[in-house]
Tab-separated table of N, CA and C in Angstrom:
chain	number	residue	atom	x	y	z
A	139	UNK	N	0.958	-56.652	68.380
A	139	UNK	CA	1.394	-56.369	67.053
A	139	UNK	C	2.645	-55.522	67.152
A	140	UNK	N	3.517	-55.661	66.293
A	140	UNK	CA	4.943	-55.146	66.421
A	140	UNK	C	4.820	-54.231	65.464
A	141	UNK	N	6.150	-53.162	65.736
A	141	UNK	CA	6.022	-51.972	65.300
A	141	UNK	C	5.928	-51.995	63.613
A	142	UNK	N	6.353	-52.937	62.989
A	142	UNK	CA	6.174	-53.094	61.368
A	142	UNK	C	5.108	-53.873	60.785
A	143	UNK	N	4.206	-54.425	61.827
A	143	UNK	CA	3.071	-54.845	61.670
A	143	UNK	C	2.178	-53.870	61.210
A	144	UNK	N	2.370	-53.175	62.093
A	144	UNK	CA	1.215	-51.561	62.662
A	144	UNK	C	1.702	-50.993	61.076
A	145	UNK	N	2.435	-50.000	61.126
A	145	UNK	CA	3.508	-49.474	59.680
A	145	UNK	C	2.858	-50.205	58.679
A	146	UNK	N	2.786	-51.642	58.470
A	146	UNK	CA	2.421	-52.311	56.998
A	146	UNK	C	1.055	-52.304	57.096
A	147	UNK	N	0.525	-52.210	57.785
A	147	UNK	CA	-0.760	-52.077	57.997
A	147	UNK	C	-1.594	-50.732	57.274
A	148	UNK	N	-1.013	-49.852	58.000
A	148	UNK	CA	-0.803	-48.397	57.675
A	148	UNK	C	-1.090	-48.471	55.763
A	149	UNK	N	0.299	-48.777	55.545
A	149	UNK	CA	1.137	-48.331	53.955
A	149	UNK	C	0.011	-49.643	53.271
A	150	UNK	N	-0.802	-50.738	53.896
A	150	UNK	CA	-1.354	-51.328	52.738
A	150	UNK	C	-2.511	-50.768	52.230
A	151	UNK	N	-3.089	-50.138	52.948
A	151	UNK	CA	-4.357	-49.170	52.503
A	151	UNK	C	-3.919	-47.795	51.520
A	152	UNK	N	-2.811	-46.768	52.096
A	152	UNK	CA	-2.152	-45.654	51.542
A	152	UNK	C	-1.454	-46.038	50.130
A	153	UNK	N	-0.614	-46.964	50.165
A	153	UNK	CA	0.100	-47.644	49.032
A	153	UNK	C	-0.815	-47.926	47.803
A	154	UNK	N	-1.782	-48.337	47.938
A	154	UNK	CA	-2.524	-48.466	46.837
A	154	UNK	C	-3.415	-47.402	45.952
A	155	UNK	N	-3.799	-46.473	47.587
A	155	UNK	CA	-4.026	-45.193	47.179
A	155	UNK	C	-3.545	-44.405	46.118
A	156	UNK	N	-2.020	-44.828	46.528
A	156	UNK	CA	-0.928	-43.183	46.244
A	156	UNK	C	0.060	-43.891	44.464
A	157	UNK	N	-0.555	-45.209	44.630
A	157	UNK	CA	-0.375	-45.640	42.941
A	157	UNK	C	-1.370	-45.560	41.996
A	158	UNK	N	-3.181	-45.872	42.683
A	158	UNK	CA	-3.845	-45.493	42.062
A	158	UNK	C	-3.825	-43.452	41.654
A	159	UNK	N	-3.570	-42.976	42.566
A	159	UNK	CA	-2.876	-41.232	42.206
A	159	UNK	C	-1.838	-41.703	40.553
A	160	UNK	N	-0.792	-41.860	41.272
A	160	UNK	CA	0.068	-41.876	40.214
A	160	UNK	C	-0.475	-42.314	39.103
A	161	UNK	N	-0.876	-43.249	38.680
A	161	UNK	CA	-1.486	-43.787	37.690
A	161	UNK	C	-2.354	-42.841	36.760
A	162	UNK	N	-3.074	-41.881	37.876
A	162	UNK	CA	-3.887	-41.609	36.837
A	162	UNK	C	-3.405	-40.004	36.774
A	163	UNK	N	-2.315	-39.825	37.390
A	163	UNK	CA	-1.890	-38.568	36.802
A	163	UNK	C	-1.156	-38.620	35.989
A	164	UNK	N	-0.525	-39.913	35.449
A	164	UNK	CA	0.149	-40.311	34.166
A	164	UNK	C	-0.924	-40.169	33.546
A	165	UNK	N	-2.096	-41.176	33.271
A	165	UNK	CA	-2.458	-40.770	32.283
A	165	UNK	C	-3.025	-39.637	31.892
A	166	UNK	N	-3.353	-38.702	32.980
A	166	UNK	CA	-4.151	-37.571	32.502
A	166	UNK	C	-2.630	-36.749	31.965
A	167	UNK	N	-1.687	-36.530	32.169
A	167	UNK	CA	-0.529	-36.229	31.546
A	167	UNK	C	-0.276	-36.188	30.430
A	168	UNK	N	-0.554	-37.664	30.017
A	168	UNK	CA	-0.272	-38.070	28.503
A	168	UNK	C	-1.789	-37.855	27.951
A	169	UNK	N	-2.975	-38.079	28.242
A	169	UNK	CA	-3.975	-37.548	27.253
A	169	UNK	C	-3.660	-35.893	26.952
A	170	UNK	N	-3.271	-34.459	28.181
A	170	UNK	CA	-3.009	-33.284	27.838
A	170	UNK	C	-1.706	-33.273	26.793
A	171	UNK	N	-0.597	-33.611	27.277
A	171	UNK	CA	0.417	-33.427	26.681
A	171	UNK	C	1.086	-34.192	25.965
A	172	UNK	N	0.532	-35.394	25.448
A	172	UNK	CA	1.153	-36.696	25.042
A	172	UNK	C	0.920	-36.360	23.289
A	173	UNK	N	1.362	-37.636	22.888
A	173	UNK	CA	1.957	-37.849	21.421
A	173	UNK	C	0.221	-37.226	20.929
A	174	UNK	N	-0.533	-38.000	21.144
A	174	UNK	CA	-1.786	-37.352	20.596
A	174	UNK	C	-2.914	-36.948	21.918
A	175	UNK	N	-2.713	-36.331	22.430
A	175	UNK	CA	-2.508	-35.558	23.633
A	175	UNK	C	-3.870	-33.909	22.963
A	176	UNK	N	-4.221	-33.443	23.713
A	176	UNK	CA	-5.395	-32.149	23.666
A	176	UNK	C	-4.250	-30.972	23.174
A	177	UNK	N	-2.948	-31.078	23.454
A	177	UNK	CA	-2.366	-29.992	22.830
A	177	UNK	C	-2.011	-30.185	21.041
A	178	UNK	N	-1.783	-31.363	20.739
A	178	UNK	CA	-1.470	-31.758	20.094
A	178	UNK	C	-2.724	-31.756	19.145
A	179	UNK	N	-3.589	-32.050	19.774
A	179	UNK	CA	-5.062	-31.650	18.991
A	179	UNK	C	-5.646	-30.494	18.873
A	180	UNK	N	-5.316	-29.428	19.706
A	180	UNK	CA	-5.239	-27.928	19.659
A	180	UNK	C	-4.149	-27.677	18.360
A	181	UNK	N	-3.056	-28.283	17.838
A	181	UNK	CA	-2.170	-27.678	17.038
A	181	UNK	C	-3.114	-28.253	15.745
A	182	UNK	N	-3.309	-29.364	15.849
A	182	UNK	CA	-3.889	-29.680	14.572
A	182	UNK	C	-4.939	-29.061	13.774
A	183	UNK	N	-5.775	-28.371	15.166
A	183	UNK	CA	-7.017	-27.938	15.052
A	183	UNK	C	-6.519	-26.292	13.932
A	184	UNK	N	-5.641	-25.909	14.942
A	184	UNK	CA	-4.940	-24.370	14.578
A	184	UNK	C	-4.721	-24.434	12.708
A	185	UNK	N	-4.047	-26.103	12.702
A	185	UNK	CA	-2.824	-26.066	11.528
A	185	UNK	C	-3.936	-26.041	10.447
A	186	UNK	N	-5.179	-26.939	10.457
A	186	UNK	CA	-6.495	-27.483	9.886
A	186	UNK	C	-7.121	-25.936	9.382
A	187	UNK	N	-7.486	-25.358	10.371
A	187	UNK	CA	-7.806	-23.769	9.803
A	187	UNK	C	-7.212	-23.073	9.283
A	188	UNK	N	-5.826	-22.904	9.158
A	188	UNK	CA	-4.820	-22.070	8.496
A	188	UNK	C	-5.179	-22.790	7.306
A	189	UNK	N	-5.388	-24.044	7.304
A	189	UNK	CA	-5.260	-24.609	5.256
A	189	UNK	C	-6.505	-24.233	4.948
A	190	UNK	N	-7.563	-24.403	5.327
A	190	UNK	CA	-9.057	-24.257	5.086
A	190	UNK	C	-8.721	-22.264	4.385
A	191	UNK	N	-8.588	-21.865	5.277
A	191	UNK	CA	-8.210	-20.432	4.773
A	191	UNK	C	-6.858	-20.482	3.696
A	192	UNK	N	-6.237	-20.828	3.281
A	192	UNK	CA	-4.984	-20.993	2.406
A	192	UNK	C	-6.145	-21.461	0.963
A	193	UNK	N	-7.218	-22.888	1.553
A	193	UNK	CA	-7.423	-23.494	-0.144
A	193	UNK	C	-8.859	-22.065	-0.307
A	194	UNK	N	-9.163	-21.027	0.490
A	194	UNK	CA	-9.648	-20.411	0.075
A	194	UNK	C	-9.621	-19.450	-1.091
A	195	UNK	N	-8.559	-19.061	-0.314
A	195	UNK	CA	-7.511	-17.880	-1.107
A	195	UNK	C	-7.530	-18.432	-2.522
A	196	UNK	N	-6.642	-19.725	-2.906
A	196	UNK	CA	-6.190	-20.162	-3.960
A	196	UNK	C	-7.737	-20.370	-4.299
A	197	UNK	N	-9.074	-20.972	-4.068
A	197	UNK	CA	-10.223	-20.745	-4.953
A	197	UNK	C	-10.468	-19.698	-5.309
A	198	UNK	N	-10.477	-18.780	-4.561
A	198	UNK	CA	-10.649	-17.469	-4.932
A	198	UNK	C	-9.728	-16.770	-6.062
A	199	UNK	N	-8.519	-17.236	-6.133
A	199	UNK	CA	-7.761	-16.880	-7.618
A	199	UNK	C	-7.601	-17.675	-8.314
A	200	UNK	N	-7.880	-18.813	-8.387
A	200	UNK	CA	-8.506	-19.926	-9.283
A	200	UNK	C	-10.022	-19.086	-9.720
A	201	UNK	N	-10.791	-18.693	-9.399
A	201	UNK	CA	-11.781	-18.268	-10.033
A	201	UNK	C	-11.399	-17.054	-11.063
A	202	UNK	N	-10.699	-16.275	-9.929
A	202	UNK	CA	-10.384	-15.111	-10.871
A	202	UNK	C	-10.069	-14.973	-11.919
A	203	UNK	N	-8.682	-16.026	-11.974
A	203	UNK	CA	-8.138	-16.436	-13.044
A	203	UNK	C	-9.194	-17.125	-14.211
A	204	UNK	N	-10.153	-18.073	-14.191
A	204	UNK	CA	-10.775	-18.360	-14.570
A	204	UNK	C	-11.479	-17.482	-15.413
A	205	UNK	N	-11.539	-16.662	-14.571
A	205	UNK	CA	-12.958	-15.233	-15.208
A	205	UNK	C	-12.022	-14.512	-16.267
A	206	UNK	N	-10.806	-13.921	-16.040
A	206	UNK	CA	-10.063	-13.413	-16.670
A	206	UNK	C	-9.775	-14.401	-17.777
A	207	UNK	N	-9.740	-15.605	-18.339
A	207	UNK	CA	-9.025	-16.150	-19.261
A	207	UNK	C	-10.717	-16.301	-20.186
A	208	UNK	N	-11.735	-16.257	-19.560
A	208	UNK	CA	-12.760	-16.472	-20.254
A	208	UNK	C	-12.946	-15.395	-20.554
A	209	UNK	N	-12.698	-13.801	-20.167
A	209	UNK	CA	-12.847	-12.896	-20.616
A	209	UNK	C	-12.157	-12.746	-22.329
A	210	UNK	N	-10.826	-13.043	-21.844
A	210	UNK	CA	-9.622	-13.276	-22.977
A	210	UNK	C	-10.464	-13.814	-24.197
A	211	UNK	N	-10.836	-14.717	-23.770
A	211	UNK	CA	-11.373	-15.732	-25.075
A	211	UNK	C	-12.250	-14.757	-25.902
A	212	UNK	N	-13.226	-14.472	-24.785
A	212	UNK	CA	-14.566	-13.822	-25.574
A	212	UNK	C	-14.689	-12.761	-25.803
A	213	UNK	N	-13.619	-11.656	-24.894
A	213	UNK	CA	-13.683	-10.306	-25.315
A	213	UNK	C	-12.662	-10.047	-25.784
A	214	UNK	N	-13.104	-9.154	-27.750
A	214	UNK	CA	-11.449	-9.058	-28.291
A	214	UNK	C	-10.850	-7.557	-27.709
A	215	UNK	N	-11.694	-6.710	-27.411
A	215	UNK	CA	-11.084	-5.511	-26.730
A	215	UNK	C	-10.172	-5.836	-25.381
A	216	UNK	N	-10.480	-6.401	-24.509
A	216	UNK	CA	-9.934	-7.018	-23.935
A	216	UNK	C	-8.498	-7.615	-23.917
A	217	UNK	N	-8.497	-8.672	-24.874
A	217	UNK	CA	-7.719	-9.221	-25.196
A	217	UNK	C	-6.189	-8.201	-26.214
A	218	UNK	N	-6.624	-7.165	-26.867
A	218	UNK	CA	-6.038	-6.244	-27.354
A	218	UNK	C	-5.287	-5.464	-26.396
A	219	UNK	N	-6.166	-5.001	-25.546
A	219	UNK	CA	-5.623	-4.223	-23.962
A	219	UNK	C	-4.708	-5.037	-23.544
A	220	UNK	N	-4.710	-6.503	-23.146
A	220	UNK	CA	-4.155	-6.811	-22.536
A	220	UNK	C	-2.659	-7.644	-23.489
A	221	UNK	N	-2.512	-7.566	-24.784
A	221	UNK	CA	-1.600	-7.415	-25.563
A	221	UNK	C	-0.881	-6.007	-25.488
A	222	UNK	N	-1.303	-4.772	-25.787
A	222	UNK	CA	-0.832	-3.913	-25.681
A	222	UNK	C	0.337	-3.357	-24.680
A	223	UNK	N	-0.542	-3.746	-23.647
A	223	UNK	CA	0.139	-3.634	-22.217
A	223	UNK	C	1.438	-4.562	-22.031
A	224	UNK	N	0.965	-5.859	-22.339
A	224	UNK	CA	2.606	-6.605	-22.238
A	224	UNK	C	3.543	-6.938	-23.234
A	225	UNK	N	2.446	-6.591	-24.191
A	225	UNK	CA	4.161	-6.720	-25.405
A	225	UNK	C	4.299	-5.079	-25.843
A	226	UNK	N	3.458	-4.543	-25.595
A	226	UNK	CA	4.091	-3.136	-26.022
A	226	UNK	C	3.468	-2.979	-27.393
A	227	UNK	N	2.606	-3.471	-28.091
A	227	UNK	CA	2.479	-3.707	-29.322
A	227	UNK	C	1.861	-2.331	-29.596
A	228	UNK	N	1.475	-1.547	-30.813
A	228	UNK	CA	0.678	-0.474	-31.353
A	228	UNK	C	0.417	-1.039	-32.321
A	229	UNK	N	-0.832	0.247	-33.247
A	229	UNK	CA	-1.354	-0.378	-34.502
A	229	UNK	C	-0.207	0.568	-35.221
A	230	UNK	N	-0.845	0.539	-36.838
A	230	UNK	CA	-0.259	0.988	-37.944
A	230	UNK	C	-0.523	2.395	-37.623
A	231	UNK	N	0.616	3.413	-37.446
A	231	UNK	CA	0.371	4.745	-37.521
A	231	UNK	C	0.565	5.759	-35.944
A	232	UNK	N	0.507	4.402	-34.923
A	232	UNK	CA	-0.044	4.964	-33.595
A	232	UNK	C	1.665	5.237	-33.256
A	233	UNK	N	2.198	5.938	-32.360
A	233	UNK	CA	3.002	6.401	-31.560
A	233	UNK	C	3.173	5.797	-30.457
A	234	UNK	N	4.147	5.060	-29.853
A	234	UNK	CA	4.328	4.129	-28.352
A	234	UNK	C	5.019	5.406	-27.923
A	235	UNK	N	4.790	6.210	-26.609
A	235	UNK	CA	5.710	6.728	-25.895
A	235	UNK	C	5.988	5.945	-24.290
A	236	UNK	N	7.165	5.735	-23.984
A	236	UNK	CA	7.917	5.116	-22.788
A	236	UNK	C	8.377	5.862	-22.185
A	237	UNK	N	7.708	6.239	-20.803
A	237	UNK	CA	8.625	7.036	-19.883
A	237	UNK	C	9.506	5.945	-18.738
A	238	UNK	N	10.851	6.081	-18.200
A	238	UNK	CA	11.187	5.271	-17.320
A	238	UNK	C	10.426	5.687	-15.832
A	239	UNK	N	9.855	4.701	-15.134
A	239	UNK	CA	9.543	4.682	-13.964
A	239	UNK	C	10.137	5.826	-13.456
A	240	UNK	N	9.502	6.483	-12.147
A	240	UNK	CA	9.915	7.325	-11.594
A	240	UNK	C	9.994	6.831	-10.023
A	241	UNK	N	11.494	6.871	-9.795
A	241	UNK	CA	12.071	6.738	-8.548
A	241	UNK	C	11.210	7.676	-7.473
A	242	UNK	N	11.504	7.152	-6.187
A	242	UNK	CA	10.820	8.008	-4.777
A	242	UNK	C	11.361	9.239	-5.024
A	243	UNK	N	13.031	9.232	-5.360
A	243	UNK	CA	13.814	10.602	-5.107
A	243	UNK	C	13.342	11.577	-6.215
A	244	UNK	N	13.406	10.907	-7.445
A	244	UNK	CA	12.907	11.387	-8.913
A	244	UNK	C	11.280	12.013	-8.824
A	245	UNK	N	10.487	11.970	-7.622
A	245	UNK	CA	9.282	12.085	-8.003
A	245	UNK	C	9.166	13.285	-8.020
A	246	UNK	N	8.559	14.397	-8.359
A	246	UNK	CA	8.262	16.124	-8.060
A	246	UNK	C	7.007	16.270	-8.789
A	247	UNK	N	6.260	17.249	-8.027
A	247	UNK	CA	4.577	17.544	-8.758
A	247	UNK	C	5.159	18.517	-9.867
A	248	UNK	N	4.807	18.308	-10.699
A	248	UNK	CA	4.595	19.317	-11.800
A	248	UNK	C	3.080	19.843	-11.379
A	249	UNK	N	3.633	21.212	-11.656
A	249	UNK	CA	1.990	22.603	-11.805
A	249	UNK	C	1.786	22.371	-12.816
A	250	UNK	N	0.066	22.791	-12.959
A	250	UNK	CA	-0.397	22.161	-14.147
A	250	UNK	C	-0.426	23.901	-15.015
A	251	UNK	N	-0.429	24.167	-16.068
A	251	UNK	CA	-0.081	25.577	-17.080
A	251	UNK	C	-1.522	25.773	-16.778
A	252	UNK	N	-1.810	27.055	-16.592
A	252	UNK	CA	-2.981	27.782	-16.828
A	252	UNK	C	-3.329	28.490	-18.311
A	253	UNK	N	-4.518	28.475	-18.712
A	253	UNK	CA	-4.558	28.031	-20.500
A	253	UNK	C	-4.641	29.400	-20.353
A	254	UNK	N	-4.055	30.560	-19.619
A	254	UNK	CA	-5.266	32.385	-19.788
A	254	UNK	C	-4.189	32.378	-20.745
C-alpha cells in the first residue's frame, strides 16, 4: 500500500468524524445563539415579565380610578372636595385665601406665638 493509500485510509474514518463534530456544533450554536435560539428565548422570557408587571400596574390604576369615579358619582361630599380643590370654587359668603407655593430657598420655620 502506498503512502496515500495508508493517509486516505487514515482521513476516511477521521473525516467523517470531524464533520459529524462540525455539524453538530453548528447546530448546537444556532439552537444557543440563533434567530430563535435559548438566548433569544431568555429575552423573550425577560421582555414577557416586564409586560405581565406593566398590565399590572395599569389594573391596579384602572381599579383605582374606577373606585374614585364611583366614589364621585355616589358621594356628594366628595365630589364637592374634589370641585373645590380644582376649580377653586367657594360657597356664598366663604373666603378663598391663595398662598403662592413656597420655593426650597423661600422655605423658613415660622415659631409658633405662645398664647401667655
Amino acid at each position: 500500500m502506498g503512502l496515500i493509500a495508508r493517509a486516505w485510509s487514515k482521513y476516511k474514518v477521521v473525516l467523517p468524524v470531524a464533520v459529524a463534530y462540525a455539524l453538530a456544533g453548528a447546530l448546537a450554536a444556532s439552537a444557543i445563539w440563533g434567530n430563535r435560539g435559548l438566548v433569544h428565548l431568555w429575552r423573550l422570557e425577560a421582555q414577557l415579565a416586564e409586560l405581565e408587571r406593566t398590565a399590572l400596574q395599569l389594573q391596579r390604576g384602572n381599579s383605582a380610578l374606577r373606585a374614585r369615579l364611583r366614589r364621585l358619582r355616589s358621594d356628594t361630599n366628595f365630589l364637592e372636595q374634589v370641585i373645590r380643590e380644582r376649580l377653586g370654587w367657594v360657597r356664598e359668603g366663604e373666603i378663598l385665601y391663595r398662598f403662592p407655593p413656597a420655593s426650597a430657598g423661600n422655605r423658613r420655620a415660622v415659631p409658633a406665638e405662645d398664647g401667655d
